[in-house]
CSV table of C-alpha atoms and ligand atoms in Angstrom, one decimal:
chain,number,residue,atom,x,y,z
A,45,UNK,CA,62.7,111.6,122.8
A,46,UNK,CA,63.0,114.2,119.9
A,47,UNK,CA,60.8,116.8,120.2
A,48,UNK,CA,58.9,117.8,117.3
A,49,UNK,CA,60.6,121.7,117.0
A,50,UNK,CA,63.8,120.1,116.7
A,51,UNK,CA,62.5,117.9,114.3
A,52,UNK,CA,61.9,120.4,111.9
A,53,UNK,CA,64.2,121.9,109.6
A,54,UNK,CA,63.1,125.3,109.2
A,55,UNK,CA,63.8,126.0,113.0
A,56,UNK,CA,67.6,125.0,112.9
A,57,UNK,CA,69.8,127.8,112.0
A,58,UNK,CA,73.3,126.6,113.0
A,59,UNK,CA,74.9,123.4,113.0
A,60,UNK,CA,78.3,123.2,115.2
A,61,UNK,CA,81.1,121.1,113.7
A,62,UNK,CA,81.4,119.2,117.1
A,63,UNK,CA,79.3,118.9,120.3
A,64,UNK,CA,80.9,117.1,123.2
A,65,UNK,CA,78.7,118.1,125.3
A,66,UNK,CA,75.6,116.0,123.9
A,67,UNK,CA,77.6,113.2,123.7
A,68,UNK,CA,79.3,113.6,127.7
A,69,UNK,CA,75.7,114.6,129.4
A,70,UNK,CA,74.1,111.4,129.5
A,71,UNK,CA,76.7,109.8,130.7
A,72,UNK,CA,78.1,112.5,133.2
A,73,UNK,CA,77.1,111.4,136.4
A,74,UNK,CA,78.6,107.7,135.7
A,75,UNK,CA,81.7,109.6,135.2
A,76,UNK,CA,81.8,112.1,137.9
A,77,UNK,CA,81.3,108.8,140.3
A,78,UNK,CA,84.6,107.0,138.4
A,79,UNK,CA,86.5,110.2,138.9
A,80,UNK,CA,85.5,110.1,142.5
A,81,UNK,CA,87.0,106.4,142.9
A,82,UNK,CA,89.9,107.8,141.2
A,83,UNK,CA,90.4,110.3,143.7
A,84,UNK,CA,89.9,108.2,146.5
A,85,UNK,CA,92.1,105.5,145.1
A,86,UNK,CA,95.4,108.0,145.0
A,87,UNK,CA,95.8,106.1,141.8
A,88,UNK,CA,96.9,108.4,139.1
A,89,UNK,CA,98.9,106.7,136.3
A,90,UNK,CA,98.4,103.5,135.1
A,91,UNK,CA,96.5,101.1,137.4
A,92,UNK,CA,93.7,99.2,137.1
A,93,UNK,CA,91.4,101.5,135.0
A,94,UNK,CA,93.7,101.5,132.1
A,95,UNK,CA,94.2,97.9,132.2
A,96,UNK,CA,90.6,97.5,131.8
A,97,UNK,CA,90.8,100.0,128.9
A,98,UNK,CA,93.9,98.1,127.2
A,99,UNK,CA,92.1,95.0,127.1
A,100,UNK,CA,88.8,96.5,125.6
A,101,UNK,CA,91.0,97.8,122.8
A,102,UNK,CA,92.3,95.0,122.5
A,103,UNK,CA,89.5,92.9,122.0
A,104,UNK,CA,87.7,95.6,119.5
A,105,UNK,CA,91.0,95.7,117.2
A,106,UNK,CA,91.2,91.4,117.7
A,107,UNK,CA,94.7,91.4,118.9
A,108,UNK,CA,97.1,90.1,121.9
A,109,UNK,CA,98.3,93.2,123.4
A,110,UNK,CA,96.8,96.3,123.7
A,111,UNK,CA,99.2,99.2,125.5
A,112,UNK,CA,98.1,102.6,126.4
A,113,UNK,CA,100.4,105.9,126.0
A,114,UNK,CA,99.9,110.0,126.4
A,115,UNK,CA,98.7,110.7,122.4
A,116,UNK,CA,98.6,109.0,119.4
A,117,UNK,CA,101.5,110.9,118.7
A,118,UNK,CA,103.2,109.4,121.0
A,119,UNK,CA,101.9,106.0,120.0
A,120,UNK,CA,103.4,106.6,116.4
A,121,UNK,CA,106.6,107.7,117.5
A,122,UNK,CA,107.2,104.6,120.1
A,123,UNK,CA,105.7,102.7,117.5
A,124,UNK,CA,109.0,103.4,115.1
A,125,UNK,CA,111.3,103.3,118.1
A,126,UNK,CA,110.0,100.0,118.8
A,127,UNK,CA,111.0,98.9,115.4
A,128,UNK,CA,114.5,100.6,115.8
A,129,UNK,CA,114.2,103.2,113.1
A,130,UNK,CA,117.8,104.8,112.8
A,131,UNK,CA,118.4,107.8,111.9
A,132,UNK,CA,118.9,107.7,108.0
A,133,UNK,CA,116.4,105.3,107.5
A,134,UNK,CA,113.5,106.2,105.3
A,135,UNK,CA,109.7,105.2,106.2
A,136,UNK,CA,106.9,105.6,103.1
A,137,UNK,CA,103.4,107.9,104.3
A,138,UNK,CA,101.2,109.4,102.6
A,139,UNK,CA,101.5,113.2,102.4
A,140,UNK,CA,98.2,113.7,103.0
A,141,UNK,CA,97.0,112.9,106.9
A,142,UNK,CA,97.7,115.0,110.0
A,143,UNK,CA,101.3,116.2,111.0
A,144,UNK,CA,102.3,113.5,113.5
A,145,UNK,CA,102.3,110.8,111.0
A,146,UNK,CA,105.6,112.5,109.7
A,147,UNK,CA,106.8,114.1,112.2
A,148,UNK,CA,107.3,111.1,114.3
A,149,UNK,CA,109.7,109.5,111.5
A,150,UNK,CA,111.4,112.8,111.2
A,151,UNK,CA,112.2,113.1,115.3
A,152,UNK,CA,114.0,109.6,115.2
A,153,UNK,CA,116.5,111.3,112.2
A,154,UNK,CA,114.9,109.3,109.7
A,155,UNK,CA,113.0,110.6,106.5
A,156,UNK,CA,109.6,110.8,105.5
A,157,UNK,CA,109.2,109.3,102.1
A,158,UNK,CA,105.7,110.7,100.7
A,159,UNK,CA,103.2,108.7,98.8
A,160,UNK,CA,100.3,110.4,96.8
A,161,UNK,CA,96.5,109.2,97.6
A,162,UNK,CA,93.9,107.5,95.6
A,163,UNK,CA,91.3,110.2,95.2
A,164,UNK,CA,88.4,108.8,96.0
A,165,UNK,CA,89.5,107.3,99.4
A,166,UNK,CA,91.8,110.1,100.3
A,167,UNK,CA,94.2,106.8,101.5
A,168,UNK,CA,97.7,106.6,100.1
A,169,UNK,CA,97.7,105.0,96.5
A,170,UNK,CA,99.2,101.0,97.3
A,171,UNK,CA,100.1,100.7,93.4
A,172,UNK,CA,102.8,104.0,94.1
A,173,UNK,CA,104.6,102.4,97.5
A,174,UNK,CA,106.9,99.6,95.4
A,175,UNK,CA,108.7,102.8,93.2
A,176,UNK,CA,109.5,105.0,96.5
A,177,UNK,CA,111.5,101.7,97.9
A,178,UNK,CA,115.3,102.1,98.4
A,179,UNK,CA,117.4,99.4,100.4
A,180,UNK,CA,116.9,102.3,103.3
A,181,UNK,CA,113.6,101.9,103.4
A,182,UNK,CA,112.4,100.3,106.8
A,183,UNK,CA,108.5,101.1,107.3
A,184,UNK,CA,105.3,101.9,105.7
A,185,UNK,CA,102.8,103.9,107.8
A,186,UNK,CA,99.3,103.7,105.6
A,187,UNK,CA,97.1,106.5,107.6
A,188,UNK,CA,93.4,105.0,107.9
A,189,UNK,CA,91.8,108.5,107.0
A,190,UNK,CA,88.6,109.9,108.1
A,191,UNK,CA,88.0,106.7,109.3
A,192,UNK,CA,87.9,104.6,106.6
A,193,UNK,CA,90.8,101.7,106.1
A,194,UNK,CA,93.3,101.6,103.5
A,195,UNK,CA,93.7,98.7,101.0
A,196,UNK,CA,95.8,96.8,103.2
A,197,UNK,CA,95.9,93.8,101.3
A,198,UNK,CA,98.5,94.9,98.6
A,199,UNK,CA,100.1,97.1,101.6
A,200,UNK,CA,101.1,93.8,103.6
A,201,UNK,CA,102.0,92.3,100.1
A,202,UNK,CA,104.6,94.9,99.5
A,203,UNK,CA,105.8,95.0,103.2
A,204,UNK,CA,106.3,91.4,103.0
A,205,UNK,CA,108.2,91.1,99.8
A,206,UNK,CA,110.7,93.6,100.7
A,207,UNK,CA,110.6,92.9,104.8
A,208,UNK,CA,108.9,96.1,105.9
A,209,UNK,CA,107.3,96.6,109.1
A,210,UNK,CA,103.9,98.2,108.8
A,211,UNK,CA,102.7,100.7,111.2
A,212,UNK,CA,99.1,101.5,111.0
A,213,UNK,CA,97.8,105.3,111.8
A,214,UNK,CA,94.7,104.5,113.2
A,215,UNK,CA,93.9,107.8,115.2
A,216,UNK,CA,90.7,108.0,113.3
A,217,UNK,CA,89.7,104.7,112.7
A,218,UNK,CA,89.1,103.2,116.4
A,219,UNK,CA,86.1,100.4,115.1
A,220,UNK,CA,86.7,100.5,111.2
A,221,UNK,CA,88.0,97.0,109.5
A,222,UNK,CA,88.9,95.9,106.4
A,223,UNK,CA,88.0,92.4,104.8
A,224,UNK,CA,86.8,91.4,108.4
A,225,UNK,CA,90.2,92.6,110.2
A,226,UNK,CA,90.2,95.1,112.6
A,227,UNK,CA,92.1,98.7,112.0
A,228,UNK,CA,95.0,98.6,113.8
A,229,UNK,CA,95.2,94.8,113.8
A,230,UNK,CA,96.9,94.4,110.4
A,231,UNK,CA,100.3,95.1,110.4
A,232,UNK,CA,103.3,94.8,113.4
A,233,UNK,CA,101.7,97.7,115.7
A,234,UNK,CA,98.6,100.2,115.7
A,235,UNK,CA,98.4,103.7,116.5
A,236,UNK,CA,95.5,104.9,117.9
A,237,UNK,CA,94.7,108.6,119.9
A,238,UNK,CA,91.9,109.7,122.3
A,239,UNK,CA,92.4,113.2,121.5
A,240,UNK,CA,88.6,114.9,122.3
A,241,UNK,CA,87.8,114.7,118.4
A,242,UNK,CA,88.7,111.4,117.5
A,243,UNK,CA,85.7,108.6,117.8
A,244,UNK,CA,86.6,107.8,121.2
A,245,UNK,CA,87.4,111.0,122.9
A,246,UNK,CA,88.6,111.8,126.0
A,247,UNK,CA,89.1,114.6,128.4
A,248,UNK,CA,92.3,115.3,127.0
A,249,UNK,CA,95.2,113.3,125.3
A,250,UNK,CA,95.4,110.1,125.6
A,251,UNK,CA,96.3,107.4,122.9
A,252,UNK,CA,97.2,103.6,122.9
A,253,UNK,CA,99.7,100.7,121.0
A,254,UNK,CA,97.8,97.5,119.6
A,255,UNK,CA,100.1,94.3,118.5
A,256,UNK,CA,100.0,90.7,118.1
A,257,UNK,CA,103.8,90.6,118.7
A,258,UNK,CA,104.9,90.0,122.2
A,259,UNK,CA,108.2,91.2,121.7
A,260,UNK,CA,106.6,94.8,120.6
A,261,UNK,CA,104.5,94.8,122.9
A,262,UNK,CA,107.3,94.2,125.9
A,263,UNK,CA,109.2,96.8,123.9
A,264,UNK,CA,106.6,99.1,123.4
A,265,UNK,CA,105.5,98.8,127.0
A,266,UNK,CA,108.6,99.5,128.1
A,267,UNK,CA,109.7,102.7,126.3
A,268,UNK,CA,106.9,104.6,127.1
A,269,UNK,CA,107.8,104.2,130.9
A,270,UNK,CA,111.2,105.3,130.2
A,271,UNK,CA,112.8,102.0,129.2
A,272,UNK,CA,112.9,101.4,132.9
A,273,UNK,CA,113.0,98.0,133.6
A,274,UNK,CA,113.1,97.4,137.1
A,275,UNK,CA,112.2,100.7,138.8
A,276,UNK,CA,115.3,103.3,138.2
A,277,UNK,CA,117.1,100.7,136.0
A,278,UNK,CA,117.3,101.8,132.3
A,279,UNK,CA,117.9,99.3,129.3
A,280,UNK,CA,117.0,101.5,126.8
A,281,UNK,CA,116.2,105.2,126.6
A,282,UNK,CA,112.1,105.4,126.3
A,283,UNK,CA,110.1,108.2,127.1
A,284,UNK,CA,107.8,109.5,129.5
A,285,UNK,CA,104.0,108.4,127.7
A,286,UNK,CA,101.7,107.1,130.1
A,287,UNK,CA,98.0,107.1,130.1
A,288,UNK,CA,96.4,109.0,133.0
A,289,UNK,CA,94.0,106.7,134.9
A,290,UNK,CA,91.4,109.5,134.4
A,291,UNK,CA,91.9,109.5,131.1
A,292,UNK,CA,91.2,106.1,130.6
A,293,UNK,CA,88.3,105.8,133.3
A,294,UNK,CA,86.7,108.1,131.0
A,295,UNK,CA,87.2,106.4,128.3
A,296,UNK,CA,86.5,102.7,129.6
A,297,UNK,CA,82.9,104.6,130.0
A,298,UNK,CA,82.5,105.1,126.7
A,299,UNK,CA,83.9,102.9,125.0
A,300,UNK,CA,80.7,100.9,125.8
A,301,UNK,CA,79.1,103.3,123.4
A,302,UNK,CA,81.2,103.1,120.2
A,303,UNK,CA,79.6,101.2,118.1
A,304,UNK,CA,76.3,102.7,118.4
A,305,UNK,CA,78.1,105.9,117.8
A,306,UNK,CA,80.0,104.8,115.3
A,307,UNK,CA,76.3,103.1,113.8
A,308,UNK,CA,75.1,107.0,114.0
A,309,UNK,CA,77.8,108.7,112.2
A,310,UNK,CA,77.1,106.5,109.0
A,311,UNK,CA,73.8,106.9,109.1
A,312,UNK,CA,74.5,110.5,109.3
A,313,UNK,CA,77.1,109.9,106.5
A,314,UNK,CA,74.0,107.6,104.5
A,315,UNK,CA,71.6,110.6,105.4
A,316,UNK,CA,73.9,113.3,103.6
A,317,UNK,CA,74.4,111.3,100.7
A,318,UNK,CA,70.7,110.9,100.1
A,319,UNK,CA,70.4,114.8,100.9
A,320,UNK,CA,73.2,115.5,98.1
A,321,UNK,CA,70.9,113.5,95.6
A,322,UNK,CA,68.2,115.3,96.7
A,323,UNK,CA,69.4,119.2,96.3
A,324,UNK,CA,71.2,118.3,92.7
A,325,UNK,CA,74.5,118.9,94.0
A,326,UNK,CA,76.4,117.0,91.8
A,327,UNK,CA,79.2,117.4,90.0
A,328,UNK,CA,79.8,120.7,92.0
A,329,UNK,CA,80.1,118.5,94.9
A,330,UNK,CA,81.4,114.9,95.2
A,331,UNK,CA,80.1,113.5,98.7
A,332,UNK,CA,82.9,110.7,99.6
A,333,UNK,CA,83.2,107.5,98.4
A,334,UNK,CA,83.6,104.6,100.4
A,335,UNK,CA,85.0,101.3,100.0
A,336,UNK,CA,82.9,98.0,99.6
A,337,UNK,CA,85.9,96.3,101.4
A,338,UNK,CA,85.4,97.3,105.2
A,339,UNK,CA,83.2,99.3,107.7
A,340,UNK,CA,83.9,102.9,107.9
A,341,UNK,CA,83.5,104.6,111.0
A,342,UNK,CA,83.2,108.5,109.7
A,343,UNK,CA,85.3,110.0,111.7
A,344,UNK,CA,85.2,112.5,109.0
A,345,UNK,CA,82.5,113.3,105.9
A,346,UNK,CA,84.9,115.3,103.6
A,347,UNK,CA,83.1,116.4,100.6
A,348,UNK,CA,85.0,117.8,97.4
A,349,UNK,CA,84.1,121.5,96.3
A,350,UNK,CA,85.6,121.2,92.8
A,351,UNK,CA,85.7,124.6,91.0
A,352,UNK,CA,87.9,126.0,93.1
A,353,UNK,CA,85.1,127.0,95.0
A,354,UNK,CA,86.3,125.6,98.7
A,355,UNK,CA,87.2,128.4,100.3
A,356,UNK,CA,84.2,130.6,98.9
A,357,UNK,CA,81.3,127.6,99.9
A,358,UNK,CA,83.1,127.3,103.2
A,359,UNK,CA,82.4,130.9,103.8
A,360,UNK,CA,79.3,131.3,102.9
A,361,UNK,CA,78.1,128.3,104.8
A,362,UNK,CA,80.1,130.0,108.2
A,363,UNK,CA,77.7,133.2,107.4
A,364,UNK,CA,75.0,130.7,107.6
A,365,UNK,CA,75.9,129.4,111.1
A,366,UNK,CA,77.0,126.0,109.6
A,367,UNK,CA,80.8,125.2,110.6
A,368,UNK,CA,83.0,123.0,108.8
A,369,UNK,CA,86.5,122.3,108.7
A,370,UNK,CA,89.4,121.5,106.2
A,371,UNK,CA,92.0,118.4,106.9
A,372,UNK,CA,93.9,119.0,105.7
A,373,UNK,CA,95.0,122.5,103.8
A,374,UNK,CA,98.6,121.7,103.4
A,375,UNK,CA,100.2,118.6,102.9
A,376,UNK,CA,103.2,117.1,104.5
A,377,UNK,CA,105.4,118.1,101.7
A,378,UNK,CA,104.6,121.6,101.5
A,379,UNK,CA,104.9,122.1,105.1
A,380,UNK,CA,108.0,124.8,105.6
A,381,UNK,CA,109.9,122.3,108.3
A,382,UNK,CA,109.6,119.3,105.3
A,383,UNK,CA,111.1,121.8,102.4
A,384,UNK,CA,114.5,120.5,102.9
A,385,UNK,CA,112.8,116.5,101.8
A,386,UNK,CA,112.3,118.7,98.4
A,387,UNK,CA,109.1,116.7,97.1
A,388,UNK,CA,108.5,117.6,93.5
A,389,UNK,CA,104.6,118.4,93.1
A,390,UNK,CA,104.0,116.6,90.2
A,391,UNK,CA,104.6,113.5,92.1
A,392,UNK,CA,101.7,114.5,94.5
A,393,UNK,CA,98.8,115.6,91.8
A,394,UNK,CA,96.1,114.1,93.9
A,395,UNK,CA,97.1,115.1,97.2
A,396,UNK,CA,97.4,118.7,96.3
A,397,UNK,CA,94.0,118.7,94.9
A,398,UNK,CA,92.5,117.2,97.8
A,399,UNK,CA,94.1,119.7,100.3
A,400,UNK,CA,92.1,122.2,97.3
A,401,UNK,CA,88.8,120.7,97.4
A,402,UNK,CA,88.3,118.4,100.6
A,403,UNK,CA,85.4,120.3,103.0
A,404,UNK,CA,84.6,118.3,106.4
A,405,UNK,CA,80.7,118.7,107.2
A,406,UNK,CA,80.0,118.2,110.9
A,407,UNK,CA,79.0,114.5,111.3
A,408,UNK,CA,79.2,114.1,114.8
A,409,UNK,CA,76.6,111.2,116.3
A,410,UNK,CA,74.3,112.8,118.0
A,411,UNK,CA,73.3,115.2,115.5
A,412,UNK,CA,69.7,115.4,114.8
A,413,UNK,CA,68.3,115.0,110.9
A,414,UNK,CA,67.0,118.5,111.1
A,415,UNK,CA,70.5,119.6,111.4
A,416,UNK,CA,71.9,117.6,108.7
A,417,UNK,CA,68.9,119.0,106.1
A,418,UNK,CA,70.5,122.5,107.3
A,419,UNK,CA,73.6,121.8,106.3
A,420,UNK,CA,73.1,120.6,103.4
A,421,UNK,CA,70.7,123.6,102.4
A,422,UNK,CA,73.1,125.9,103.4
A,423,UNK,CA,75.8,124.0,101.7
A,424,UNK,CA,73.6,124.1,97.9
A,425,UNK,CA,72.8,127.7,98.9
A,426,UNK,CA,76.3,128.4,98.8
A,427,UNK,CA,77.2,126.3,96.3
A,428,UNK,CA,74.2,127.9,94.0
A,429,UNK,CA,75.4,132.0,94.8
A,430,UNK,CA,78.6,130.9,93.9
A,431,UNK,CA,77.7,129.7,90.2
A,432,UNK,CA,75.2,132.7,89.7
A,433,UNK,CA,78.4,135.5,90.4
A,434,UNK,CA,80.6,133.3,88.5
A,435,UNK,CA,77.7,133.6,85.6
A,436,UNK,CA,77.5,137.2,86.5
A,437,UNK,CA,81.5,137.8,86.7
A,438,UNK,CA,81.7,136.5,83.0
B,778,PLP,C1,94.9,112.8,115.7
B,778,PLP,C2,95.9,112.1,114.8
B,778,PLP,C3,97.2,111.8,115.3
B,778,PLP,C4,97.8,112.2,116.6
B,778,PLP,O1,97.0,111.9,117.7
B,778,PLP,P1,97.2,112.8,119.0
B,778,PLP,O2,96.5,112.0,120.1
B,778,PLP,O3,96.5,114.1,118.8
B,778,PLP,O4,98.6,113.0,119.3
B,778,PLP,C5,98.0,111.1,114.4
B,778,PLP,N1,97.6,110.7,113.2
B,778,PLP,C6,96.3,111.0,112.7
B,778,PLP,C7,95.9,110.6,111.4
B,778,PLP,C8,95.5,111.8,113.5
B,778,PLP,O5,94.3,112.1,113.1
């Protein structure tokens, strides 16, 4: 039960960006008693617990095979070995998405080919993929951002026409569909991660494979045990990317509990749009747009600050005890170790501007109403001082 104090706006004076701990608590002593077994059991790698998580996954994403790893870094980079990506090859991403995405292409010697976004999904732009195809091209990996899919439909078109695997990024998208198809259940493999801020979060890294292919998943399965095939006898050369049995006893637990989380976060996400309405913070602020085409699971709400404002509403609102974050401030193609792919920046308009204007408010699922009214206070506060010193300033 909510108490009434919390209920009410005027006593909240800081809302975190995350808060594990309201999430873990209620469900900490069914833990603590898995991670007893666990000890008892001697069982530390694999075993039964990640079994049980694997085929969870798999039945949320709808597919055949699900097979768990260290990270969803991991998953992305077994993911391309799996396909055979040579060095030399080239792979189409979006600029735009966290740094694994690319640097998993660029570890196996191949290059990142960047594609700019559609601005108001923040996913890469389908109608730009069939111009950045060469005969090296091998892969596309569209990134499901902020937990939202892309528009995979023209995706697997392209993919399809010109024999391209497709290697979904679903690290924040555990849950979210499109058209009625799970995320990570569309193209040859998906990539998801149970790093502690993704929707299903563990106690440290984690991440898994999903596939309908029983080939990748044989493949996949074995090169993240070392391509070791039996014991001590190597095929191929894998890696070592295993998921801890803790790791997935924790997340077996709640994983019971995603879609009621995932049912909170948008209706925090429905609750801040009504709250933008409500201050007036329009055009100043563009709450994020969602697609009619799937479910969205809000992994991130990432606003626009247009102006060039970010950086000075983000301030304001950490003097007012409200954190927020920014994913991403610099794209993949203005990262110093991707200089050498020498991306020209007109060919990334939209991507650059997001990485200017994108401000993640804290949209975790167990935060109350209250805190969400604070927030967005805060944010037209800020937003409001801002405009009067600009005023002022000319
Ligand atoms: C988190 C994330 C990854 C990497 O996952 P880790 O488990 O942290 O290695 C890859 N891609 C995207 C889009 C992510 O958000």
């Amino acid at each position: 039960m909510i108490s009434s104090a919390k209920n009410d706006a005027s006593t909240v004076t800081s809302v975190p960006l995350l808060d594990f701990q309201r999430g873990n608590s209620p469900l900490k002593a069914e833990i603590l008693e898995t991670i007893a077994e666990i000890v008892d059991s001697g069982r530390f790698v694999g075993g039964p617990f990640c079994q049980n998580l694997e085929q969870m996954v798999a039945e949320e994403c709808q597919v055949e095979y699900a097979i768990g790893c260290a990270s969803g870094s991991d998953a992305l980079l077994l993911s391309l070995m799996a396909i055979d990506i040579q060095p030399g090859d080239e792979v189409i991403c979006p600029s735009f998405t966290f740094f694994a995405t690319a640097s998993a292409i660029h570890r196996l010697g191949a290059k990142p080919v960047f594609v700019d976004i559609d601005p108001q999904t923040f996913n890469l732009d389908p109608s730009l993929i069939q111009s950045l195809i060469t005969e090296r091209t091998k892969a596309i990996i569209p990134v499901h951002l902020f937990g939202q899919c892309c528009d995979m439909d023209p995706i697997m078109a392209i993919a399809r026409e010109n024999d391209l695997h497709v290697i979904e990024d679903a690290a924040q998208s555990l849950g979210a569909s499109y058209k009625g198809k799970a995320a990570g259940g569309i193209g040859s493999i998906g990539c998801f991660s149970f790093y502690p801020t993704k929707n299903l979060g563990g106690f440290g890294d984690g991440g898994m494979l999903t596939t309908n292919d029983p080939e990748l998943a044989s493949r996949l399965r074995l090169l993240a045990n070392h391509g070791m095939q039996p014991r001590y006898y190597h095929k191929v050369v894998g890696v070592n990317s295993r998921l801890d049995s803790l790791q997935a006893a924790v997340l077996g637990i709640k994983m019971r509990h995603l879609s009621r989380w995932s049912a909170m976060r948008a209706d925090n996400a429905a609750h801040y749009d009504r709250l933008m309405v409500e201050f007036g913070l329009a055009p100043m602020i563009e709450p994020p747009r969602h697609s009619m085409d799937g479910v969205h699971v809000w992994n991130q709400y990432s606003i626009r600050v247009t102006g060039g404002r970010r950086d000075q509403v983000r301030k304001a609102m950490a003097d007012m005890n409200v954190s927020t974050e920014i994913y991403y401030p610099i794209p993949m193609h203005q990262q110093e170790c991707f200089k050498y792919l020498n991306v020209e920046s007109e060919t990334m308009g939209q991507t650059e501007l997001a990485a200017l204007e994108v401000l993640a408010l804290p949209i975790f699922p167990e935060l109350e109403k209250s805190e969400l009214r604070y927030a967005i206070s805060c944010l037209a506060e800020a937003v409001m001082t801002g405009d009067s010193q600009l005023r002022m300033a000319s």
